[in-house]
XYZ file of C-alpha atoms in Angstrom:
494
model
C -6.687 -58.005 90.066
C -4.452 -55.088 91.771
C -1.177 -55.871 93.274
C -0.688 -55.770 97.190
C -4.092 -57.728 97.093
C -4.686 -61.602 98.453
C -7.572 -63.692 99.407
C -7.255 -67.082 101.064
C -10.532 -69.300 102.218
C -11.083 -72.919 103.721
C -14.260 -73.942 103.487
C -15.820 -77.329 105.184
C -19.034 -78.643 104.065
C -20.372 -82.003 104.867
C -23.497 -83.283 104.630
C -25.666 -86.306 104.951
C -29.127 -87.518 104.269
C -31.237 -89.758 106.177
C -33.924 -91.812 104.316
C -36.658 -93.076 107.054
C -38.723 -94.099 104.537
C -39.981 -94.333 101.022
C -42.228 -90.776 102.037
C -39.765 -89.361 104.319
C -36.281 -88.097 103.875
C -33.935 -85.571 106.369
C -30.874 -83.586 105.263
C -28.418 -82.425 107.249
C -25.639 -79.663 106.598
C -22.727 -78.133 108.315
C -20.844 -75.419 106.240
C -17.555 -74.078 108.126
C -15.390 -70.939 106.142
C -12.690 -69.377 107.382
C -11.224 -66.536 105.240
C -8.145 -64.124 105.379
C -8.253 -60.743 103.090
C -5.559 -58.646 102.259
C -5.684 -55.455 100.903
C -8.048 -52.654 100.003
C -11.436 -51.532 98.522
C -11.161 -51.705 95.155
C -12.340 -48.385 94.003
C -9.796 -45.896 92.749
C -10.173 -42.333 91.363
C -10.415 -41.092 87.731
C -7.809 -38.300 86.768
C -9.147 -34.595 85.600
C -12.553 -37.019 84.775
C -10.087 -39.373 82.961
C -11.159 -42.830 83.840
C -8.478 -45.927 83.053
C -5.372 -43.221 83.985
C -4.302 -45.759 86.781
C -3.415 -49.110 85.736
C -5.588 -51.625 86.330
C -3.500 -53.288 89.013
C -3.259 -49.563 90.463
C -3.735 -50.919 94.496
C -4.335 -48.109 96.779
C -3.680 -50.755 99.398
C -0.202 -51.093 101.899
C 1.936 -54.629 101.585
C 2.257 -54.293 105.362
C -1.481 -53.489 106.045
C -2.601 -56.465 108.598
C -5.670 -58.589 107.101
C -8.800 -59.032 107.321
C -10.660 -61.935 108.757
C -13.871 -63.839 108.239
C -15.075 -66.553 110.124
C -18.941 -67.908 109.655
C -20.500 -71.148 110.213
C -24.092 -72.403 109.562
C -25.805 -75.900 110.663
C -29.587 -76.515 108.737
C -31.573 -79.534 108.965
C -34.339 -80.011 105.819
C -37.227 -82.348 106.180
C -39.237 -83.808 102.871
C -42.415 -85.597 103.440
C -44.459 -86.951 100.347
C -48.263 -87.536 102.051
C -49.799 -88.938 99.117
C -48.974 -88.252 95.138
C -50.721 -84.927 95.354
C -49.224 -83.614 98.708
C -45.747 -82.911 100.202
C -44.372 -80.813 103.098
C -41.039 -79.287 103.036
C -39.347 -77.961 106.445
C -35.636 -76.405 106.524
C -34.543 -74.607 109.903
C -30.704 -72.913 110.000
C -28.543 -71.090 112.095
C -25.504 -69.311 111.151
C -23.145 -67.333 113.195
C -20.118 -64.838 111.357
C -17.768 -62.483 112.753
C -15.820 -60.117 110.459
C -12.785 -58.398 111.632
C -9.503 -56.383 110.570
C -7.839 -53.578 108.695
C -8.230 -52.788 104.850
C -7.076 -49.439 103.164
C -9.476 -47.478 100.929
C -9.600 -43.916 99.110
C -12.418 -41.283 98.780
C -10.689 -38.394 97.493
C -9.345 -37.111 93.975
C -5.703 -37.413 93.133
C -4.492 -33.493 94.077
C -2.406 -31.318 91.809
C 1.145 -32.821 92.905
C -0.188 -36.533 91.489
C -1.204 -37.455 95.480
C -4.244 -39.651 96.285
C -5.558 -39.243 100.084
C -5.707 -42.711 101.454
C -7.170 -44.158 104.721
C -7.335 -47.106 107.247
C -10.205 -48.507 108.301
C -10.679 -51.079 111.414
C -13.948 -52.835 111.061
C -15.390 -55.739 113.546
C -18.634 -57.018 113.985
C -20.290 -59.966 114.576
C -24.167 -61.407 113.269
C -25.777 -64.440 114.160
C -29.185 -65.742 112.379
C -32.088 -68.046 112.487
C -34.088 -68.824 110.497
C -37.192 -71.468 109.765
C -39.202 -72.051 106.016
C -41.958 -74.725 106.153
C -44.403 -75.273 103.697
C -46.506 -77.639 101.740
C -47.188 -77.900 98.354
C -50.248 -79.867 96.296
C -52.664 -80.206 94.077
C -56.527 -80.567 94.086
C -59.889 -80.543 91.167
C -62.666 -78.921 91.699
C -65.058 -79.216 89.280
C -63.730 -78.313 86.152
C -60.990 -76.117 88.062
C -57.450 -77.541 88.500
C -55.277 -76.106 91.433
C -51.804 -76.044 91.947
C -51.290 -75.058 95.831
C -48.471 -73.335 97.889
C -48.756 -72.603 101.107
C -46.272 -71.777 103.971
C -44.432 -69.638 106.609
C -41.103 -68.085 106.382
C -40.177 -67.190 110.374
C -36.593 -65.659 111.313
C -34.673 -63.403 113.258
C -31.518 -61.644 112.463
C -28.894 -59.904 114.653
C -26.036 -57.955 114.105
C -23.475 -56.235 116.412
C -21.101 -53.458 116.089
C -18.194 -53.314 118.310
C -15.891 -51.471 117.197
C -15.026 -49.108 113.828
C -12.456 -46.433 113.354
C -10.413 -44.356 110.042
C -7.444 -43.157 109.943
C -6.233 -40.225 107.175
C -3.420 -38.573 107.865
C -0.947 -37.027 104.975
C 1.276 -39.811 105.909
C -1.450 -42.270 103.745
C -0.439 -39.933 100.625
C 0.632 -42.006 97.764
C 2.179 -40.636 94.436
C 0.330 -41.944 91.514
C 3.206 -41.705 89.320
C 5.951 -43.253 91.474
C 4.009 -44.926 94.114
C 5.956 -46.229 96.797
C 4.972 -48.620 99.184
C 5.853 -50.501 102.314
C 4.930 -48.183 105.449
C 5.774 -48.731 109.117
C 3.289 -51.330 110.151
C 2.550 -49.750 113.809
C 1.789 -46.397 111.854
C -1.527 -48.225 110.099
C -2.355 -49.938 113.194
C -1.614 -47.924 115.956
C -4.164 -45.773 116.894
C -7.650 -45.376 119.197
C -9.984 -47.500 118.342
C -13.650 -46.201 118.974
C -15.843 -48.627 120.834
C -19.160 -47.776 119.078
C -21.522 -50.502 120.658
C -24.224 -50.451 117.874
C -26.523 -53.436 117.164
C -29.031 -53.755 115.047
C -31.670 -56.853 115.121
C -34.695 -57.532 113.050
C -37.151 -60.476 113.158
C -40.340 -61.432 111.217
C -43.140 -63.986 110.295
C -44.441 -64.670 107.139
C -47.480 -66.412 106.073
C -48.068 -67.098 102.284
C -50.259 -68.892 99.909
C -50.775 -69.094 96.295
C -52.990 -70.809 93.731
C -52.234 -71.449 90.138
C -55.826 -72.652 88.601
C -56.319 -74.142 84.878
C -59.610 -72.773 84.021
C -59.264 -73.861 80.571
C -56.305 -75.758 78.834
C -55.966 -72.436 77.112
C -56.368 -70.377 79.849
C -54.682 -70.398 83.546
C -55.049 -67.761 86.448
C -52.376 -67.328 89.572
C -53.662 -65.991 92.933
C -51.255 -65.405 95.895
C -50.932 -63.108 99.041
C -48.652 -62.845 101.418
C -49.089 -61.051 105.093
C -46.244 -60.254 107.046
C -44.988 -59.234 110.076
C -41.571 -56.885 110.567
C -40.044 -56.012 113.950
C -36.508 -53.648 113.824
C -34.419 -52.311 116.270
C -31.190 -50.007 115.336
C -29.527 -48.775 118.485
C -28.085 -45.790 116.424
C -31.425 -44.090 116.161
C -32.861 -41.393 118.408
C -34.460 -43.179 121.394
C -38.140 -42.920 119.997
C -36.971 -44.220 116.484
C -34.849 -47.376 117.633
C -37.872 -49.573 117.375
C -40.186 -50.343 114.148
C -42.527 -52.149 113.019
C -44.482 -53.261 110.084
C -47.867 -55.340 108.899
C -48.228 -55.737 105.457
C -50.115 -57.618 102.769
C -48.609 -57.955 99.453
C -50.618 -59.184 96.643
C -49.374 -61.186 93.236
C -51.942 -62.036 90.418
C -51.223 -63.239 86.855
C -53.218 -64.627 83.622
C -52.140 -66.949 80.799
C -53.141 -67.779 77.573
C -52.148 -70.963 75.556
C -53.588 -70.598 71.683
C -51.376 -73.349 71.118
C -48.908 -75.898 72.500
C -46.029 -73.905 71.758
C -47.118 -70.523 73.047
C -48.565 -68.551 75.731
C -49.046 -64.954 76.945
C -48.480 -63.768 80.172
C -49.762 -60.826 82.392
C -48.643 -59.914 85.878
C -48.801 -58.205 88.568
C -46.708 -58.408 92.211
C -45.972 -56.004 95.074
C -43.188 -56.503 96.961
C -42.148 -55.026 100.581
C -38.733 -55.785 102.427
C -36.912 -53.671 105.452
C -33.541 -52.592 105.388
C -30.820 -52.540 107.475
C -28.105 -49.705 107.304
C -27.323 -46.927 108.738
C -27.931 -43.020 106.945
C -25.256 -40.640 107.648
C -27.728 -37.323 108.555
C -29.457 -40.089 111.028
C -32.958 -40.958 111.271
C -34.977 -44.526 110.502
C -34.012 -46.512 107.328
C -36.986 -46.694 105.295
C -38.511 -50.009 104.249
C -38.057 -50.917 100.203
C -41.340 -51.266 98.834
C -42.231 -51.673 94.958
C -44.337 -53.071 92.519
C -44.206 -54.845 89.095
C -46.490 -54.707 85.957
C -45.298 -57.321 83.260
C -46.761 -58.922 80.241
C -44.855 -61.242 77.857
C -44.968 -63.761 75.348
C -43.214 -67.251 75.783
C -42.567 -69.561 72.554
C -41.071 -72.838 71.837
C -39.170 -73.818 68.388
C -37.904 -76.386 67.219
C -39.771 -79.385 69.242
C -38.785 -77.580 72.731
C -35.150 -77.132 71.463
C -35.329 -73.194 71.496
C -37.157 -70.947 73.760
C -37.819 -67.465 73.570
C -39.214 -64.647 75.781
C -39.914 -61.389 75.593
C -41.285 -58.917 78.119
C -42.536 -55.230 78.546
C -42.053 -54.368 82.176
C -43.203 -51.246 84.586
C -41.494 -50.981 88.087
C -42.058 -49.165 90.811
C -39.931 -48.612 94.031
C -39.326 -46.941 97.258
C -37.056 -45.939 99.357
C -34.095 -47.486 97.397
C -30.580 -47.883 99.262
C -27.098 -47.707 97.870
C -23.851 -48.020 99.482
C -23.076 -44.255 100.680
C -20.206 -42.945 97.956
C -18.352 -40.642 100.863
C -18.363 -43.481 103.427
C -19.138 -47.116 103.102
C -19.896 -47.627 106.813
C -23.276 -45.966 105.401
C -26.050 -46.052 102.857
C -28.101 -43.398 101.209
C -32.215 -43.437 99.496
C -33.856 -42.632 97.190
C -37.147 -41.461 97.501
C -38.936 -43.156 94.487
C -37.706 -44.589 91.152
C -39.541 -45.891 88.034
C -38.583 -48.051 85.143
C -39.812 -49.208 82.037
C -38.356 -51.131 79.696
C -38.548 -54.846 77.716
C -36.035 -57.506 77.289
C -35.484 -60.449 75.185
C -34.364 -63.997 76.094
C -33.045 -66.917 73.674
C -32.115 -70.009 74.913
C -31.367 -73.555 73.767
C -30.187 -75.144 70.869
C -29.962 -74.215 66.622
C -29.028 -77.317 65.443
C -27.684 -80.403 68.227
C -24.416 -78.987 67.682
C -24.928 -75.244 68.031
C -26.685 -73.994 71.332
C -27.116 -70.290 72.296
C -28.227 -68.092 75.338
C -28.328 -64.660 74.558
C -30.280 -62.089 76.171
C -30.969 -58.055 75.562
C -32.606 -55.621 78.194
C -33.760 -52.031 77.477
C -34.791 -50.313 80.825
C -35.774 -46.428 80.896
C -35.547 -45.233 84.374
C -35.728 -41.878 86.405
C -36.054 -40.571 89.756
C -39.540 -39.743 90.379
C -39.370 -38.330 94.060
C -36.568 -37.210 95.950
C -35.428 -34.918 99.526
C -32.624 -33.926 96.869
C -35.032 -32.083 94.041
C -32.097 -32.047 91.808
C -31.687 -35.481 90.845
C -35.730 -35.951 90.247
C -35.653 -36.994 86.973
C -32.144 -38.810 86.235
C -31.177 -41.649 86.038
C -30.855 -44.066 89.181
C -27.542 -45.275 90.366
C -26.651 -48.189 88.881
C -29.491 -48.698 86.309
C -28.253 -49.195 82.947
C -30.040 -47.897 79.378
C -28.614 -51.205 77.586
C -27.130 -54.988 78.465
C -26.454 -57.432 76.411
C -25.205 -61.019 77.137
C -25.052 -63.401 74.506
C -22.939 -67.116 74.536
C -22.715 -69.697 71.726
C -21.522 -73.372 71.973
C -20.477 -75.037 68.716
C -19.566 -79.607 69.956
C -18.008 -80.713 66.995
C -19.558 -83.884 67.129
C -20.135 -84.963 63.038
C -16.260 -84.947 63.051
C -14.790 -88.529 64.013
C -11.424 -86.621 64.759
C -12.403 -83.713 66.906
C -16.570 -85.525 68.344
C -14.829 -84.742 71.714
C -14.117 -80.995 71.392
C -16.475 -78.063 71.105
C -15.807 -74.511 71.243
C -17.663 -71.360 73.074
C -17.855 -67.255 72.514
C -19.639 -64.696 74.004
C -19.615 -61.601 75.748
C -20.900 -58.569 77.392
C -22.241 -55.308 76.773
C -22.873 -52.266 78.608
C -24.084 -48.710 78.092
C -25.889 -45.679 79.820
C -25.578 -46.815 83.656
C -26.173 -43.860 85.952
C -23.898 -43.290 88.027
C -24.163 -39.065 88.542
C -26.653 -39.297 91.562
C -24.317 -38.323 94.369
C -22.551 -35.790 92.044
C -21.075 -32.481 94.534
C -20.761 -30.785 91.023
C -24.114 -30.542 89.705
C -23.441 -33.161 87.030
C -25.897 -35.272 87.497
C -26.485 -36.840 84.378
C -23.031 -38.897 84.424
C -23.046 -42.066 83.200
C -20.462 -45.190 83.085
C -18.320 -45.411 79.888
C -19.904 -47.982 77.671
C -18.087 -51.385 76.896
C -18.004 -54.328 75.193
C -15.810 -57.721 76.030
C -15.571 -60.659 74.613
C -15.081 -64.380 76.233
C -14.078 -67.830 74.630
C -13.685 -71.574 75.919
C -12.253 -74.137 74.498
C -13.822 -77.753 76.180
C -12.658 -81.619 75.910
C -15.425 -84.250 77.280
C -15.113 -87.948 77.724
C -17.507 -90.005 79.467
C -15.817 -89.290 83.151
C -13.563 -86.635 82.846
C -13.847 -82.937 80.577
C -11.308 -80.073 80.347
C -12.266 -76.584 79.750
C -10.015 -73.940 79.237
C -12.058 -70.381 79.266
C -10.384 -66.995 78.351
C -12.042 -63.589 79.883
C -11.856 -60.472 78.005
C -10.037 -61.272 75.234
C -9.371 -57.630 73.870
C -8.189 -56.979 77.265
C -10.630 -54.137 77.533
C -11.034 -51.350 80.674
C -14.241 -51.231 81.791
C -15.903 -50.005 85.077
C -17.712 -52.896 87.137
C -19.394 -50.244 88.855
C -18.431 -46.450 89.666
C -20.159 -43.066 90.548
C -19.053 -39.258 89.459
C -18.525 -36.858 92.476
C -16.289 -34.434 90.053
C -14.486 -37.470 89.791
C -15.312 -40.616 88.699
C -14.833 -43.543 91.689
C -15.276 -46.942 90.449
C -13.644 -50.465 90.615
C -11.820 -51.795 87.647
C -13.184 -54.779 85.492
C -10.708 -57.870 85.714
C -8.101 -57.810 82.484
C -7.752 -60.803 80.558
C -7.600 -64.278 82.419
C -7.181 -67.687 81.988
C -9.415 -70.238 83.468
C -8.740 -74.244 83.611
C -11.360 -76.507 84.767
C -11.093 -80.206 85.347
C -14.300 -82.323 86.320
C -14.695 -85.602 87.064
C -17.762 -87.832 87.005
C -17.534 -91.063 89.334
């Protein structure tokens, strides 16, 4: 956590549920959070392409920098009704209203030859409101020899945001020493200045009709079938005149086969297109793109042990489109990427060893490169934020043979990380940068009685400096993984 850095939230969140009848229940929720930030974006600079030069509570942001405040609020009523034992319709409607508004401090530039990092201010506000309505019913039905498991529903909503006001400041007053920072500036200078009115809004609404089939042909064999059509309308006030307004009609297809030799096995095949618009805004101007992508998988799925371990592995192809990141130079906008592929396979194990030792562990390999691109020079490297290797792996050991310690078990784990790209939006050429790889380690400690259990978990136990995310633009810019902490959980069962 850096210094100079505070969060503090109240959140309300009753609910209640209504039973009308044995068939028929209704839910209804009220969620209230209120939020004050203080502080900065968390990404710092590397040093001559040193990364980990700054400490890791290094805070680029001002003690007497005003916060930032949240305030959202969402109501949503769900309706359940069971027909018969083979059908059941599920409704949920909700409508949420935020506004976001306030100062934080943030840095895009390298630390200069006199040890002096360029800071700014930013003033953001704006304010979004959303509605949104799922309904669908779900069932099953024989025919013939044919079993069918049905979905089928709509997904209707409409989404608006609104952009009063946003403004920087960078002036060499900002400049902060690296080696003796000081802190504590004049609180008019960060706040005192023109604030542009900027007016934008963005709004996008759509309706989406669905329906899918899952059919046992065989016991050993089992086919999937599902569409979905939809219907896209955008507006982004930003946009030239005869590009404010969009809009898209699209079907997207998903099939899939399995085979079941046996009990404890089956094979899988898929295949699933996916298409979503985006909201942002591009820095050179002109529409946002829609994502679009598709998926090729195949896999096998196995049960040990009487359903007490399960494994998976995969081979996977993806395709996709117009892919948007947060721009590097300036967060107020994002940046795509023509096309990107990846292949790769992972492996999942989950459950238990023996009923005192249980595991989740999990390994992905993914290959990926730019296929298309306006920039020519990145076709071919890897995409931001796509990682060569990740491994997550967690073991639980209840020590429940021994009379003296039946109520104790103990946990390890941990994390690692190699070959994420991160040289995409390189002004050096370098595009080929990837994050430094890492590996951390987490343990828990846990005491359970019938109604109350203690955990105590520790995070990165070799303290280790790692990058939760970061680019290279002939520096590195990235945000620091958390150093060790200490976590201490109480529950209670009633």
């Amino acid at each position: 956590m850096q210094d100079r850095h505070t969060f503090n939230r109240i959140s309300i969140a009753p609910s209640i549920r209504f039973n009308l009848n044995s068939n028929t229940y209704i839910v209804a929720e009220y969620n209230l959070n209120w939020s004050k930030s203080r502080g900065a974006d968390p990404t710092i600079p590397s040093v001559n392409g040193k990364p980990f030069v700054l400490p890791q509570n290094f805070s680029v942001a001002d003690p007497n920098l005003p916060g930032f405040y949240n305030w959202d609020h969402m109501g949503s009523l769900k309706v359940v009704h069971k027909f018969n034992d083979n059908w059941k319709f599920n409704g949920n409607v909700a409508i949420s209203e935020a506004t976001w508004e306030g100062f934080d401090m943030t840095t895009r530039n390298p630390v200069d030859s006199n040890g002096l990092l360029t800071r700014q201010v930013r003033y953001t506000h704006y304010n979004g409101a959303n509605t949104i309505g799922q309904f669908f019913f779900t069932g099953t039905e024989v025919t013939g020899p044919l079993t069918h498991k049905i979905l089928a529903g709509a997904d209707i909503g409409i989404q608006q945001t609104a952009y009063p006001s946003y403004e920087r400041l960078q002036t060499d007053y900002l400049k902060i020493n690296i080696a003796t920072p000081t802190y504590g500036l004049i609180p008019d200078s960060l706040t005192n200045y023109p604030i542009t009115r900027v007016g934008d809004r963005d709004e996008q609404s759509w309706q989406s009709y669905y329906i899918q089939d899952h059919i046992t042909i065989f016991p050993f064999l089992q086919a999937s079938l599902a569409g979905r059509i939809s219907d896209f309308k955008q507006f982004a006030s930003w946009n030239a005149p005869e590009e404010q307004n969009q809009r898209f009609t699209v079907f997207t297809p998903r099939f899939g086969i399995t085979i079941i030799p046996v009990k404890s096995l089956s094979i899988y095949s898929l295949y699933d297109q996916s298409f979503l618009p985006q909201t942002g805004r591009l820095a050179n101007g002109g529409r946002l793109k829609p994502l679009r992508g598709s998926i090729i998988e195949a896999g096998l799925k196995k049960e040990w042990f009487n359903g007490k371990l399960f494994t998976n592995i995969a081979v996977y192809d993806i395709l996709r489109d117009n892919i948007t990141n947060p721009d590097p130079f300036d967060p107020v906008f994002v940046t795509q990427t023509a096309q990107a592929k990846t292949t790769g396979f992972e492996v999942d194990i989950t459950g238990k060893i023996t009923n005192e030792l249980s595991v989740i562990a999990n390994y992905a390999y993914t290959n990926g490169r730019v296929i298309k691109d306006i920039d020519a020079a990145i076709v071919g490297k890897l995409p931001y934020g796509v990682a060569k290797n990740i491994v997550n792996f967690w073991m639980k050991y209840k020590f429940s043979k021994l009379d003296f310690l039946k109520n104790f078990s103990v946990s390890a784990g941990g994390t690692y990380d190699s070959g994420r790209g991160g040289g995409t939006f390189s002004s050096d050429g370098n595009y080929s940068k990837t994050t430094p790889e890492y590996l951390i380690f987490n343990a828990g400690l846990y005491y359970d009685t019938p109604f109350i259990s203690y955990g105590l978990l520790i995070d990165n136990l070799t303290n280790q400096k790692f990058m939760t995310g970061g680019y290279w633009n002939a520096e590195w810019f990235y945000k620091a993984g958390t150093p060790t902490a200490f976590r201490f959980n109480v529950s209670v069962r009633l």
